[in-house]
CSV table of C-alpha atoms in Angstrom, one decimal:
chain,number,residue,atom,x,y,z
J,21,MET,CA,48.0,80.8,39.7
J,22,LYS,CA,44.7,80.2,41.3
J,23,ALA,CA,45.7,81.5,44.7
J,24,GLY,CA,47.5,84.4,43.0
J,25,LYS,CA,44.3,85.3,41.0
J,26,SER,CA,42.0,85.0,44.8
J,27,ARG,CA,44.6,87.0,46.0
J,28,ASN,CA,44.6,89.8,43.3
J,29,THR,CA,41.0,89.8,43.4
J,30,SER,CA,40.3,90.2,47.3
J,31,GLU,CA,43.3,92.9,47.2
J,32,LYS,CA,40.8,94.8,44.8
J,33,GLU,CA,37.5,94.3,45.9
J,34,PRO,CA,37.6,91.3,48.5
J,35,GLY,CA,33.9,89.7,48.9
J,36,SER,CA,32.2,92.4,46.6
J,37,LEU,CA,31.1,90.0,43.5
J,38,PRO,CA,30.0,86.8,45.5
J,39,ALA,CA,27.9,88.9,47.7
J,40,ALA,CA,26.4,91.1,45.4
J,41,ALA,CA,25.3,88.1,43.4
J,42,LEU,CA,24.1,86.1,46.5
J,43,ALA,CA,21.6,89.2,47.2
J,44,VAL,CA,20.4,89.6,43.9
J,45,LEU,CA,19.8,85.7,43.9
J,46,VAL,CA,18.1,85.4,47.2
J,47,HIS,CA,15.8,88.7,45.9
J,48,LEU,CA,15.0,86.8,42.7
J,49,VAL,CA,14.2,83.9,45.0
J,50,PHE,CA,12.0,85.8,47.1
J,51,ILE,CA,9.9,87.6,44.4
J,52,GLY,CA,9.3,84.1,42.5
J,53,LEU,CA,8.3,82.8,45.6
J,54,LEU,CA,5.6,85.8,46.2
J,55,ILE,CA,4.4,85.3,42.7
J,56,PHE,CA,4.0,81.6,42.5
J,57,GLY,CA,3.0,81.3,46.1
J,58,PHE,CA,-0.6,82.8,45.3
J,59,HIS,CA,-1.2,80.2,42.2
J,60,TRP,CA,0.0,77.1,44.0
J,61,LYS,CA,-2.3,77.5,47.1
J,62,GLU,CA,-5.8,76.4,46.8
J,63,LYS,CA,-7.1,78.7,49.0
J,64,PRO,CA,-5.4,81.6,50.0
J,65,PRO,CA,-4.5,82.2,53.4
J,66,GLU,CA,-6.2,85.2,55.3
J,67,GLY,CA,-2.9,87.2,56.2
J,68,MET,CA,0.9,86.3,55.8
J,69,MET,CA,3.8,88.4,57.0
J,70,VAL,CA,6.8,88.1,55.0
J,71,GLU,CA,10.2,89.5,55.9
J,72,LEU,CA,12.1,90.6,53.1
J,73,TRP,CA,16.0,91.3,53.0
J,74,GLN,CA,16.8,94.2,50.5
J,75,ASP,CA,20.4,93.4,50.9
J,76,LEU,CA,22.9,91.0,52.1
J,77,PRO,CA,25.4,92.4,54.6
J,78,THR,CA,28.2,93.5,52.3
J,79,GLN,CA,31.8,93.1,53.9
J,80,PRO,CA,33.9,96.2,54.5
J,81,ILE,CA,36.7,96.3,51.9
J,82,ALA,CA,39.7,95.9,53.5
J,83,GLN,CA,42.4,98.0,53.0
J,84,PRO,CA,46.2,96.9,52.1
J,85,GLN,CA,48.0,97.4,55.8
J,86,PRO,CA,51.9,97.4,55.6
J,87,PRO,CA,53.3,94.4,57.2
J,88,VAL,CA,53.6,94.6,61.0
J,89,LYS,CA,56.9,92.7,62.2
J,90,SER,CA,55.6,92.3,66.0
J,91,THR,CA,52.6,90.6,65.5
J,92,PRO,CA,50.4,89.1,62.6
J,93,PRO,CA,47.1,91.2,61.7
J,94,PRO,CA,43.8,90.0,62.9
J,95,ALA,CA,42.0,88.1,60.7
J,96,PRO,CA,38.4,89.7,59.0
J,97,PRO,CA,35.2,88.7,60.7
J,98,PRO,CA,33.7,85.8,58.7
J,99,PRO,CA,30.8,87.2,56.5
J,100,LYS,CA,26.9,86.4,57.8
J,101,GLN,CA,25.3,83.7,56.2
J,102,PRO,CA,22.8,84.5,54.0
J,103,PRO,CA,19.3,84.3,55.9
J,104,LYS,CA,17.0,81.5,55.2
J,105,PRO,CA,13.9,81.9,54.0
J,106,ALA,CA,11.4,82.7,56.8
J,107,PRO,CA,9.0,80.3,57.2
J,108,GLU,CA,5.2,80.7,56.0
J,109,PRO,CA,3.8,82.0,59.1
J,110,LYS,CA,0.5,80.3,60.6
J,111,VAL,CA,-2.4,82.0,59.8
J,112,GLU,CA,-4.4,82.9,63.0
J,113,PRO,CA,-8.4,82.8,62.7
J,114,LYS,CA,-9.8,86.3,63.1
J,115,THR,CA,-12.1,86.8,66.1
J,116,GLU,CA,-15.6,87.3,65.0
J,117,PRO,CA,-17.8,89.7,67.3
J,118,GLN,CA,-19.4,88.2,70.4
J,119,THR,CA,-22.6,89.0,68.7
J,120,ALA,CA,-22.2,86.6,66.0
J,121,PRO,CA,-20.1,83.4,66.8
J,122,LYS,CA,-18.9,81.3,63.9
J,123,PRO,CA,-17.7,78.1,63.9
J,124,GLU,CA,-13.9,77.3,63.8
J,125,PRO,CA,-13.0,77.1,60.1
J,126,VAL,CA,-11.2,73.7,58.9
J,127,LYS,CA,-7.2,74.4,58.6
J,128,PRO,CA,-6.4,73.6,54.8
J,129,GLN,CA,-4.0,70.7,54.8
J,130,PRO,CA,-0.3,72.2,53.3
J,131,ALA,CA,0.3,71.1,49.7
J,132,PRO,CA,2.8,69.0,49.1
J,133,PRO,CA,6.1,70.7,48.0
J,134,LYS,CA,6.2,71.7,44.1
J,135,ARG,CA,9.2,71.3,41.8
J,136,PRO,CA,10.0,74.9,42.0
J,137,ASP,CA,10.5,75.1,45.7
J,138,ILE,CA,12.9,72.3,45.6
J,139,GLU,CA,14.9,73.9,42.8
J,140,ILE,CA,14.9,77.1,44.7
J,141,LYS,CA,16.0,75.2,47.8
J,142,GLU,CA,18.7,73.7,46.0
J,143,LYS,CA,20.1,76.8,44.1
J,144,GLU,CA,20.1,78.6,47.8
J,145,ALA,CA,22.3,75.0,48.9
J,146,LYS,CA,24.7,75.9,46.2
J,147,VAL,CA,24.5,79.5,46.7
J,148,LYS,CA,25.5,78.7,50.2
J,149,ALA,CA,28.0,76.1,49.2
J,150,GLU,CA,29.5,78.7,46.8
J,151,ALA,CA,29.8,81.2,49.4
J,152,GLU,CA,31.1,79.3,52.1
J,153,ARG,CA,33.5,77.7,49.8
J,154,VAL,CA,34.6,81.2,48.7
J,155,GLN,CA,34.8,82.4,52.4
J,156,ARG,CA,37.0,78.8,53.2
J,157,GLU,CA,39.4,80.0,50.3
J,158,ARG,CA,39.5,83.7,51.7
J,159,GLU,CA,40.4,82.3,55.3
J,160,GLU,CA,42.5,79.7,54.1
J,161,GLN,CA,44.7,82.3,51.7
J,162,LYS,CA,44.6,84.7,54.8
J,163,LYS,CA,45.9,82.0,56.8
J,164,ARG,CA,48.7,81.4,54.2
J,165,GLU,CA,49.4,85.1,54.5
J,166,ILE,CA,49.3,85.1,58.0
J,167,GLU,CA,51.5,82.1,58.2
J,168,GLU,CA,53.8,83.5,55.5
J,169,GLN,CA,54.0,86.6,57.5
J,170,LYS,CA,54.8,84.8,60.7
J,171,LYS,CA,57.5,83.0,58.6
J,172,ARG,CA,59.0,86.4,57.3
J,173,GLU,CA,58.9,87.5,61.1
J,174,GLN,CA,60.4,84.3,62.5
J,175,GLU,CA,63.3,84.3,59.5
J,176,ALA,CA,63.8,88.0,60.1
J,177,GLN,CA,64.2,87.2,64.0
J,178,ARG,CA,66.1,84.3,63.2
J,179,LYS,CA,68.4,86.5,60.7
J,180,ARG,CA,68.3,89.1,63.7
J,181,GLN,CA,69.5,86.8,66.1
J,182,ALA,CA,72.1,85.2,64.3
J,183,GLU,CA,73.4,89.2,63.4
J,184,GLU,CA,73.3,89.8,67.2
J,185,GLN,CA,75.1,86.3,67.8
J,186,LYS,CA,77.4,86.7,65.0
J,187,LYS,CA,78.2,90.3,67.0
J,188,ARG,CA,78.5,89.0,70.2
J,189,GLU,CA,80.8,86.4,69.1
J,190,GLN,CA,82.7,88.8,67.2
J,191,GLU,CA,83.0,91.3,70.3
J,192,GLU,CA,84.0,88.4,72.4
J,193,GLN,CA,86.5,87.3,69.7
J,194,LYS,CA,87.8,91.2,69.6
J,195,LYS,CA,87.8,91.2,73.7
J,196,HIS,CA,89.4,87.8,74.0
J,197,GLU,CA,92.0,88.9,71.3
J,198,GLN,CA,92.4,92.5,73.5
J,199,ASN,CA,92.8,90.1,76.4
J,200,GLU,CA,95.1,87.8,74.8
J,201,GLN,CA,97.4,90.9,73.5
J,202,LYS,CA,97.3,92.5,76.7
J,203,ARG,CA,98.3,89.1,78.2
J,204,ARG,CA,101.4,88.8,76.1
J,205,GLU,CA,102.2,92.2,76.7
J,206,GLU,CA,102.2,91.7,80.3
J,207,GLU,CA,104.2,88.9,79.9
J,208,ALA,CA,106.4,90.4,77.9
J,209,LEU,CA,106.6,93.3,80.3
J,210,LYS,CA,107.3,90.8,83.1
J,211,LYS,CA,109.8,89.0,81.2
J,212,ARG,CA,111.8,92.0,80.5
J,213,GLN,CA,111.5,93.1,83.8
J,214,GLU,CA,112.6,89.8,85.1
J,215,GLU,CA,115.7,90.1,82.8
J,216,GLU,CA,116.6,93.3,84.0
J,217,GLN,CA,116.2,92.4,87.2
J,218,LYS,CA,118.1,89.3,86.6
J,219,GLN,CA,121.0,91.6,85.0
J,220,ARG,CA,120.8,94.2,88.0
J,221,GLU,CA,121.2,91.1,90.2
J,222,ARG,CA,124.4,89.7,88.3
J,223,GLU,CA,125.8,93.4,87.8
J,224,GLU,CA,125.6,93.4,91.8
J,225,GLN,CA,126.9,90.2,92.1
J,226,LYS,CA,129.6,91.1,89.9
J,227,LYS,CA,130.3,94.2,91.4
J,228,ARG,CA,130.2,92.3,95.2
J,229,GLU,CA,132.3,89.7,94.1
J,230,GLN,CA,134.9,92.3,92.5
J,231,GLU,CA,134.7,94.4,96.0
J,232,ALA,CA,134.9,91.4,98.0
J,233,GLN,CA,138.3,90.2,95.7
J,234,LYS,CA,139.3,93.7,96.2
J,235,LYS,CA,138.8,93.4,99.9
J,236,ARG,CA,140.3,90.2,100.2
J,237,GLU,CA,143.7,91.7,98.1
J,238,GLN,CA,143.8,94.3,100.4
J,239,GLU,CA,143.4,92.3,103.4
J,240,GLU,CA,146.1,89.7,101.7
J,241,GLN,CA,148.2,92.9,101.3
J,242,LYS,CA,147.4,94.3,104.6
J,243,ARG,CA,148.1,90.9,106.2
J,244,ARG,CA,151.4,90.4,104.3
J,245,GLU,CA,152.4,93.8,105.4
J,246,GLN,CA,151.7,93.1,109.0
J,247,GLU,CA,153.2,89.6,108.9
J,248,ALA,CA,156.5,91.1,107.5
J,249,ARG,CA,156.6,93.8,109.9
J,250,ARG,CA,155.6,91.4,112.6
J,251,LYS,CA,158.4,89.0,111.4
J,252,ARG,CA,160.8,92.0,111.6
J,253,GLU,CA,159.7,93.1,114.9
J,254,GLN,CA,160.3,89.7,115.9
J,255,GLU,CA,163.6,89.6,114.3
J,256,GLU,CA,164.3,92.5,116.2
J,257,LYS,CA,163.2,91.8,119.1
J,258,ALA,CA,164.9,88.3,119.1
J,259,ARG,CA,168.0,89.8,118.2
J,260,GLN,CA,167.6,92.3,121.0
J,261,GLU,CA,166.7,89.5,123.0
J,262,ALA,CA,169.5,87.7,121.8
J,263,GLN,CA,171.7,90.6,122.4
J,264,GLN,CA,170.0,91.1,126.0
J,265,ALA,CA,170.6,87.3,126.8
J,266,ALA,CA,174.0,87.2,125.6
J,267,ALA,CA,174.8,90.3,127.6
J,268,ALA,CA,172.8,88.9,130.6
J,269,ALA,CA,174.5,85.6,130.0
J,270,ALA,CA,177.8,87.2,130.0
J,271,ALA,CA,177.2,89.0,132.8
J,272,ALA,CA,175.8,85.8,134.4
J,273,ALA,CA,178.7,83.8,133.7
J,274,ALA,CA,180.5,87.0,135.0
J,275,ALA,CA,178.7,86.9,138.2
J,276,ARG,CA,178.7,83.1,138.5
J,277,ALA,CA,182.2,83.3,137.9
J,278,GLN,CA,182.6,86.1,140.3
J,279,VAL,CA,180.2,84.3,143.0
J,280,ALA,CA,181.8,80.8,142.0
J,281,SER,CA,185.3,82.4,142.6
J,282,GLU,CA,183.9,84.0,145.8
J,283,ILE,CA,182.2,80.8,147.1
J,284,GLY,CA,185.2,78.5,146.2
J,285,LYS,CA,187.4,81.3,147.9
J,286,TYR,CA,185.2,81.4,151.2
J,287,GLN,CA,184.7,77.2,151.0
J,288,ALA,CA,188.6,77.0,150.9
J,289,MET,CA,188.8,79.2,153.9
J,290,ILE,CA,186.2,77.4,155.8
J,291,LYS,CA,187.8,73.9,154.9
J,292,ALA,CA,191.4,75.5,155.9
J,293,LYS,CA,190.1,76.8,159.3
J,294,ILE,CA,188.1,73.5,160.0
J,295,ARG,CA,191.7,71.7,158.9
J,296,SER,CA,194.0,73.9,161.0
J,297,ARG,CA,191.9,72.8,164.2
J,298,ILE,CA,191.8,68.8,163.5
J,299,VAL,CA,193.9,66.7,166.0
J,300,MET,CA,194.8,63.7,162.9
J,301,PRO,CA,195.0,60.4,164.7
J,302,PRO,CA,198.1,58.7,163.8
J,303,ASP,CA,199.0,56.3,161.0
J,304,LEU,CA,195.8,55.7,159.4
J,305,PRO,CA,196.6,53.8,156.3
J,306,GLY,CA,195.4,55.1,152.9
J,307,ASN,CA,193.8,58.4,152.5
J,308,PRO,CA,190.4,58.0,153.9
J,309,ALA,CA,187.9,60.7,153.6
J,310,VAL,CA,184.8,62.1,155.9
J,311,GLU,CA,181.9,64.0,154.4
J,312,PHE,CA,179.5,66.4,156.6
J,313,ASP,CA,176.5,68.5,156.7
J,314,VAL,CA,177.0,71.4,158.2
J,315,THR,CA,174.1,74.0,158.8
J,316,LEU,CA,175.2,77.8,159.2
J,317,LEU,CA,173.4,80.7,160.6
J,318,PRO,CA,173.7,84.2,158.9
J,319,GLY,CA,176.8,85.1,161.5
J,320,GLY,CA,178.6,82.0,160.5
J,321,ASP,CA,177.5,80.3,163.6
J,322,ILE,CA,177.1,76.4,163.2
J,323,LEU,CA,173.4,75.1,163.7
J,324,GLY,CA,173.8,71.7,163.2
J,325,VAL,CA,176.4,69.2,161.9
J,326,ARG,CA,175.5,65.4,160.4
J,327,LEU,CA,178.0,62.8,159.6
J,328,ARG,CA,176.7,62.0,155.9
J,329,LYS,CA,179.3,59.7,155.0
J,330,SER,CA,181.8,58.2,157.1
J,331,SER,CA,185.6,57.6,156.6
J,332,GLY,CA,185.4,53.9,158.3
J,333,TYR,CA,187.8,55.3,160.8
J,334,PRO,CA,185.6,56.6,164.0
J,335,THR,CA,188.3,58.6,165.5
J,336,PHE,CA,189.2,60.6,162.1
J,337,ASP,CA,185.4,61.2,161.7
J,338,SER,CA,184.9,62.5,165.3
J,339,ALA,CA,188.3,64.6,165.1
J,340,VAL,CA,186.9,66.3,162.1
J,341,GLU,CA,183.6,67.0,163.5
J,342,ARG,CA,185.1,68.7,167.0
J,343,ALA,CA,187.4,70.6,164.5
J,344,ILE,CA,184.1,71.8,162.8
J,345,HIS,CA,182.5,73.2,166.2
J,346,LEU,CA,185.7,74.5,167.1
J,347,SER,CA,185.9,76.6,164.0
J,348,LYS,CA,183.0,78.6,164.3
J,349,PRO,CA,182.2,81.4,163.5
J,350,LEU,CA,183.1,80.2,160.2
J,351,PRO,CA,183.9,82.9,157.5
J,352,LEU,CA,181.4,83.7,155.3
J,353,PRO,CA,181.4,86.3,152.1
J,354,PRO,CA,180.1,89.8,152.7
J,355,ASP,CA,177.3,89.9,150.2
J,356,PRO,CA,174.0,88.3,152.0
J,357,ALA,CA,172.6,87.1,148.6
J,358,LEU,CA,175.6,84.5,148.6
J,359,PHE,CA,174.3,83.0,152.0
J,360,SER,CA,172.2,80.7,150.4
J,361,GLU,CA,175.2,79.2,148.9
J,362,PHE,CA,176.6,78.5,152.5
J,363,ARG,CA,173.3,77.8,154.5
J,364,ASN,CA,173.5,74.0,153.9
J,365,LEU,CA,177.4,73.6,153.5
J,366,ASN,CA,178.8,70.2,152.4
J,367,VAL,CA,182.2,69.8,154.2
J,368,ILE,CA,184.5,67.0,152.7
J,369,VAL,CA,187.9,66.4,154.9
J,370,HIS,CA,190.7,64.1,153.3
J,371,TYR,CA,193.1,62.6,155.6
J,372,LEU,CA,196.1,63.5,153.6
J,373,GLU,CA,195.9,66.8,151.5
């Protein structure tokens, strides 16, 4: 309550009443000193200088200023201390004319302080103490106001920082949510694209498999057709070859038969010609046989005769060998292709037919 009252008083007329009371009191003190001073001194001084204060300096009335958020208002200057009573000036002896020098007057001893001087000093001390107390209260009040203002500004700054921090957090949260939403959308898009890509790959794989299967079936069908055609061709070829072989075999058989017949015919003719020229030795027992290898020339001439197997009777062997030489030229078929059958001729002759 005291602080509130002091605040109201200072807001209306800060320092006016104490300053006025102090000024009045100081004036009264000096007037009293002037009045009673002449009666207390046994011998008045020749001259005295007294400095009078018409009025104490009053502090300017502080106009209420709106609170400044940035910096606290400066503290008002402290009121000036009331001036102390001026000390009693020393009385200077007047200089006499040089014509009549006088002896130096004896200075009167200062009278001991009277009771009124003590009371005045006590009152002055009380007034000064009261003024100082009032000043301290004003300074403390101003200090409290400055501290309260500083606290309010700090609280406002703290709230402002808290709001800014909250706003930044909300913006960061919003940005994080946007980024998260964007990330989810990108992941969903990527997943959808991957699924579509996989679906396309599955469809392409299925299509490739179908095409490969179709191609395999076509190739298999083609292979079967080729195999069937090849088989038919082989069968036809085999049939034709069989027919040709049969015809060739028949022709060859016929030719061989004809050749064999021709060879047999001329072998019989050669053997008959040789046998017609043998001079048989008489009375050989059994039916001995002798075998010769005869090498012929294309005209039927004999190139060589070699005994291959003896009959055991040299006379019969020699008789047959002589007959071979006597039978040249031996009869040969007119076809030169058959001469190979007679080039190396094997001649076997039995003693008895």
